[in-house]
Amino acid sequence: FHENTLKTSMTKWKPDFDSAASEYAKAAVCFKNAKQFEQAKDAYLKEAEYHTENKALFHAAKAIEQAGMMMKDLKKMPEAIQYIEKASMIYVENGTPDTAAMALDRAGKLIEPVSLEKAVDLYQQAAGVFENEDRLRQSAELLGKASRLLVRLRRLDEAATALQKEKNMYKDIENYPTCFKKTTAQVLVHLHRNDFVAADKCVRESYSLPGYSGSEDCVAMETLLQGYDEQDEDQVHRVCNSALLKYMDNDVTCHPLVCYVPITGSGLLCTHHRVWSVMYPSQGLVCYVPITGSGLLCTHHRVCYVPITGSGLLCTHHRVWSVIDPSQGLVCY
């Protein structure tokens, strides 16, 4: 159907790429309506090809993005994201970075149920595009999405860095109440990292923010840090279960690590789930819950540890002897 548009003659020196692209766009819509998504994808890519020949990069990017959506409908998420990322690069090249950032944001939402790691990458890319355009509020919002997923992925060092950058942006646009919330999130992440010094530093640095000293967020974090430092389980428990933290829109408060305080000679006690946890060298933090009259149940490996006279614990699955080592936690032999 497009051959005539691409033919040249004595009176028509250039192929009519615009008309060819238009014909492929119509075909793509027909295929899409018929739920023939593979053919629709091919038609969108041909449309993009002719828009590119015609130097209409914005329309080429739109067509490539639509090809990505066809892949989404086919449940081929990695391919869908590849097309959307390609489209975003063309948007930037065309001088429409806002459209690029919004496309990357949409891609992040699409891939989040499938791959948190890729979603983080896409949100960070989008944040970078907005930052380059001095769109700090939009950039900070996307960094917030990335930081929440980084916490969920237990990539806590990166989460702490992202939160600091996000907080600095909110400070630059003088959104101080949000800075208070980001300070709270920072403190919790640093306590996840077992870095009390960094958590305390975040609060001290935030005293310079207008209105922070004496605020609800400030008092809660001071109380939490005091309880953590003094190994006051009840005080930490009260703060962790306060409305301020319970309803925070951040994955950092959804993980029991926020409520861990040291207990002598054994490991950590989670004041939220009321379970005993130890640092297990190969796995990280592993929870053990009491089981009636016998011992502990490992919630990670789903195996039981029962006391054996004068020695420690016996793993009922691996049949290995385990002892509590204050420096490492529960160690198997």
XYZ file of C-alpha atoms in Angstrom:
333
model
C 0.000 0.000 0.000
C 2.922 2.347 0.425
C 4.874 1.602 -2.769
C 3.446 4.548 -4.675
C 4.424 6.952 -1.920
C 8.062 5.856 -2.169
C 8.371 5.926 -5.962
C 10.229 8.794 -7.630
C 9.729 10.258 -11.104
C 10.716 13.217 -13.259
C 8.266 15.385 -11.308
C 8.721 13.705 -7.923
C 12.351 13.617 -6.921
C 11.945 12.493 -3.291
C 10.041 9.545 -1.830
C 7.036 10.613 0.241
C 8.239 9.223 3.575
C 5.566 11.137 5.484
C 2.729 9.415 3.617
C 4.434 6.016 3.952
C 4.745 6.514 7.708
C 1.088 7.514 7.875
C 0.016 4.357 6.033
C 2.029 2.145 8.395
C 0.541 3.978 11.384
C -2.966 3.160 10.118
C -1.970 -0.464 9.566
C -0.520 -0.679 13.076
C -3.794 0.532 14.585
C -5.739 -2.058 12.571
C -3.429 -4.855 13.736
C -3.662 -3.588 17.310
C -7.475 -3.531 17.225
C -7.407 -7.086 15.870
C -5.072 -8.030 18.750
C -2.384 -9.067 16.281
C 0.276 -7.437 18.413
C 3.337 -8.886 16.682
C 2.222 -7.487 13.312
C 1.275 -4.204 14.992
C 4.778 -3.978 16.452
C 6.338 -4.518 13.018
C 4.098 -1.844 11.497
C 5.022 0.666 14.221
C 8.713 -0.012 13.605
C 8.254 0.575 9.864
C 6.421 3.801 10.692
C 9.375 4.831 12.869
C 11.797 3.988 10.061
C 10.063 6.327 7.610
C 9.686 9.101 10.193
C 13.442 8.837 10.745
C 14.070 9.083 6.995
C 11.882 12.190 7.044
C 13.892 13.639 9.982
C 10.730 13.582 12.137
C 12.476 12.163 15.210
C 9.728 12.915 17.721
C 7.183 10.929 15.697
C 9.747 8.152 15.174
C 10.224 7.887 18.940
C 6.465 7.797 19.501
C 6.132 4.909 17.049
C 8.979 2.985 18.707
C 7.362 3.539 22.098
C 4.120 2.122 20.692
C 6.062 -0.912 19.441
C 7.176 -1.374 23.035
C 3.575 -1.312 24.212
C 2.758 -4.084 21.737
C 5.502 -6.157 23.353
C 3.935 -5.416 26.723
C 0.612 -6.777 25.443
C 2.489 -9.904 24.329
C 3.897 -10.216 27.886
C 7.414 -9.725 26.536
C 8.477 -7.164 29.111
C 12.264 -7.074 28.482
C 11.687 -6.360 24.777
C 9.046 -3.763 25.657
C 11.478 -1.927 27.921
C 14.218 -2.019 25.266
C 11.959 -0.238 22.773
C 10.875 2.369 25.334
C 14.491 3.057 26.322
C 15.390 3.458 22.652
C 12.477 5.867 22.217
C 13.615 7.899 25.232
C 17.088 8.346 23.731
C 15.526 9.647 20.517
C 13.324 12.041 22.517
C 16.449 13.483 24.146
C 18.188 13.728 20.771
C 15.125 15.535 19.433
C 15.263 18.095 22.250
C 12.223 16.851 24.177
C 13.814 15.482 27.379
C 10.621 15.820 29.443
C 8.911 13.319 27.147
C 11.943 11.030 27.498
C 11.790 11.144 31.293
C 8.055 10.449 31.343
C 8.554 7.475 29.009
C 11.253 6.071 31.319
C 8.955 6.572 34.309
C 6.190 4.642 32.543
C 8.670 1.897 31.670
C 9.703 1.680 35.317
C 6.096 1.150 36.386
C 5.664 -1.543 33.731
C 8.748 -3.535 34.721
C 8.444 -3.096 38.505
C 6.300 -6.236 39.035
C 8.819 -8.244 36.981
C 12.222 -6.777 37.890
C 12.803 -4.332 40.721
C 16.439 -3.961 39.637
C 15.482 -2.752 36.160
C 12.789 -0.478 37.586
C 15.415 1.191 39.793
C 17.627 1.752 36.749
C 14.762 3.291 34.745
C 13.640 5.580 37.582
C 17.223 6.750 38.077
C 17.608 7.396 34.346
C 14.396 9.443 34.358
C 15.531 11.365 37.444
C 18.816 12.179 35.717
C 17.020 13.550 32.651
C 14.817 15.802 34.792
C 17.822 16.917 36.852
C 19.679 17.960 33.700
C 16.690 20.169 32.881
C 16.656 21.658 36.416
C 13.295 20.026 37.057
C 14.257 19.192 40.634
C 10.819 18.355 42.000
C 10.177 15.761 39.293
C 13.714 14.418 39.654
C 13.330 14.074 43.431
C 10.025 12.220 43.063
C 11.651 9.671 40.760
C 14.635 9.293 43.084
C 12.089 8.576 45.811
C 10.667 5.709 43.765
C 14.181 4.357 43.240
C 15.163 4.646 46.909
C 12.074 2.724 48.057
C 12.894 -0.118 45.692
C 16.562 -0.076 46.728
C 15.453 -0.605 50.331
C 13.213 -3.464 49.227
C 16.180 -4.982 47.394
C 18.332 -4.540 50.540
C 20.788 -2.369 48.549
C 20.991 -0.112 51.560
C 24.183 1.799 50.759
C 22.698 2.900 47.437
C 19.386 3.705 49.132
C 21.168 5.971 51.613
C 22.937 7.807 48.771
C 19.691 8.220 46.801
C 17.857 9.542 49.863
C 20.580 12.123 50.529
C 20.408 13.357 46.935
C 16.612 13.440 47.067
C 16.689 15.392 50.330
C 19.160 17.924 48.894
C 16.808 18.557 45.968
C 13.850 19.184 48.262
C 16.052 21.535 50.273
C 17.002 23.434 47.095
C 13.328 24.007 46.250
C 12.631 24.860 49.928
C 10.199 22.000 50.521
C 11.288 21.598 54.134
C 8.454 19.353 55.444
C 9.444 16.732 52.863
C 13.078 17.141 53.946
C 11.954 16.168 57.465
C 10.407 12.946 56.125
C 13.542 12.182 54.127
C 15.656 12.626 57.264
C 13.451 10.067 59.010
C 13.867 7.663 56.090
C 17.642 8.232 56.159
C 17.844 7.420 59.858
C 15.901 4.199 59.366
C 18.043 3.126 56.414
C 21.261 3.804 58.328
C 19.939 1.732 61.239
C 19.178 -1.015 58.716
C 22.865 -0.709 57.803
C 23.803 -0.944 61.493
C 25.435 2.495 61.161
C 24.329 4.431 64.236
C 26.893 7.190 63.632
C 25.535 7.964 60.152
C 21.952 7.933 61.461
C 22.838 10.358 64.252
C 24.703 12.602 61.798
C 21.593 12.885 59.585
C 19.552 14.236 62.486
C 22.278 16.667 63.569
C 22.692 18.012 60.037
C 18.931 18.495 59.752
C 18.872 20.896 62.704
C 19.819 23.575 60.159
C 16.542 23.027 58.261
C 13.959 25.698 59.169
C 11.404 24.214 61.561
C 13.072 20.826 62.019
C 14.323 21.218 65.587
C 11.455 20.346 67.926
C 9.259 18.974 65.121
C 7.429 15.649 65.454
C 9.927 14.015 63.081
C 12.900 15.386 64.993
C 11.619 14.308 68.421
C 10.784 10.811 67.134
C 14.238 10.307 65.629
C 16.003 11.635 68.727
C 13.953 9.225 70.845
C 14.636 6.315 68.489
C 18.371 6.970 68.430
C 18.500 7.336 72.202
C 16.678 4.022 72.640
C 18.907 2.320 70.096
C 22.063 3.696 71.717
C 20.955 2.709 75.222
C 19.618 -0.681 74.031
C 16.187 0.256 75.383
C 13.931 -2.240 73.630
C 10.658 -0.703 74.836
C 11.605 2.802 73.746
C 12.576 1.615 70.261
C 9.368 -0.423 70.071
C 7.228 2.614 70.932
C 8.814 4.779 68.240
C 8.689 2.047 65.600
C 4.994 1.528 66.238
C 4.095 5.207 66.395
C 1.734 6.629 63.779
C 4.600 8.692 62.335
C 6.514 5.600 61.226
C 3.645 3.189 60.759
C 2.094 5.210 57.965
C 5.243 6.464 56.283
C 5.121 5.980 52.513
C 8.411 4.150 52.351
C 9.422 0.506 52.130
C 12.014 1.145 54.808
C 9.331 1.021 57.511
C 7.856 -2.226 56.190
C 10.893 -4.316 57.111
C 11.475 -5.413 60.703
C 15.134 -4.399 60.594
C 14.077 -0.916 61.576
C 13.195 -2.238 65.009
C 16.294 -4.280 65.826
C 18.185 -3.504 69.016
C 21.233 -5.383 70.322
C 20.702 -7.932 73.085
C 23.633 -9.224 75.085
C 25.465 -12.253 73.801
C 22.957 -13.393 71.199
C 22.290 -11.041 68.317
C 19.383 -8.723 67.686
C 15.817 -8.570 68.915
C 13.155 -7.341 66.507
C 10.773 -5.262 68.591
C 8.185 -5.271 65.804
C 7.800 -8.983 65.112
C 9.154 -9.955 68.550
C 11.613 -12.460 67.125
C 15.234 -13.139 67.936
C 17.602 -12.622 65.029
C 21.274 -13.250 64.484
C 23.847 -12.290 61.893
C 24.474 -15.397 59.814
C 27.699 -14.936 57.798
C 26.457 -16.311 54.482
C 22.863 -15.093 54.631
C 22.862 -11.804 56.520
C 20.148 -11.294 59.089
C 18.087 -14.417 59.760
C 15.085 -14.563 62.098
C 14.449 -17.302 64.637
C 11.069 -17.473 66.359
C 10.444 -19.461 69.551
C 8.711 -22.823 69.136
C 6.826 -24.222 72.115
C 8.952 -26.064 74.606
C 11.744 -26.910 72.243
C 13.804 -24.213 70.593
C 13.789 -21.911 67.608
C 12.385 -21.939 64.093
C 14.503 -20.328 61.376
C 12.073 -18.288 59.266
C 14.534 -18.127 56.363
C 15.415 -21.799 55.955
C 12.239 -23.073 57.689
C 14.251 -25.437 59.867
C 14.133 -25.970 63.629
C 16.960 -25.576 66.107
C 16.480 -27.418 69.385
C 18.613 -27.218 72.550
C 21.125 -29.989 73.203
C 22.616 -30.311 76.648
C 25.615 -28.135 77.378
C 26.465 -27.337 73.815
C 24.063 -25.163 71.866
C 21.416 -25.966 69.278
C 20.831 -28.852 66.897
C 19.545 -28.105 63.393
C 16.817 -30.682 62.818
C 17.093 -30.420 59.030
C 20.811 -30.408 58.380
C 21.601 -32.400 61.552
C 24.421 -30.055 62.403
C 25.372 -28.629 65.747
C 25.019 -24.869 66.118
C 26.246 -22.500 68.779
C 25.705 -18.834 69.508
C 28.821 -16.823 68.732
C 28.399 -13.191 69.933
C 30.535 -11.889 67.067
C 28.712 -13.800 64.311
C 25.406 -15.052 65.595
C 24.288 -18.614 65.026
C 27.124 -20.675 63.569
C 26.803 -24.230 62.256
C 29.425 -26.954 62.592
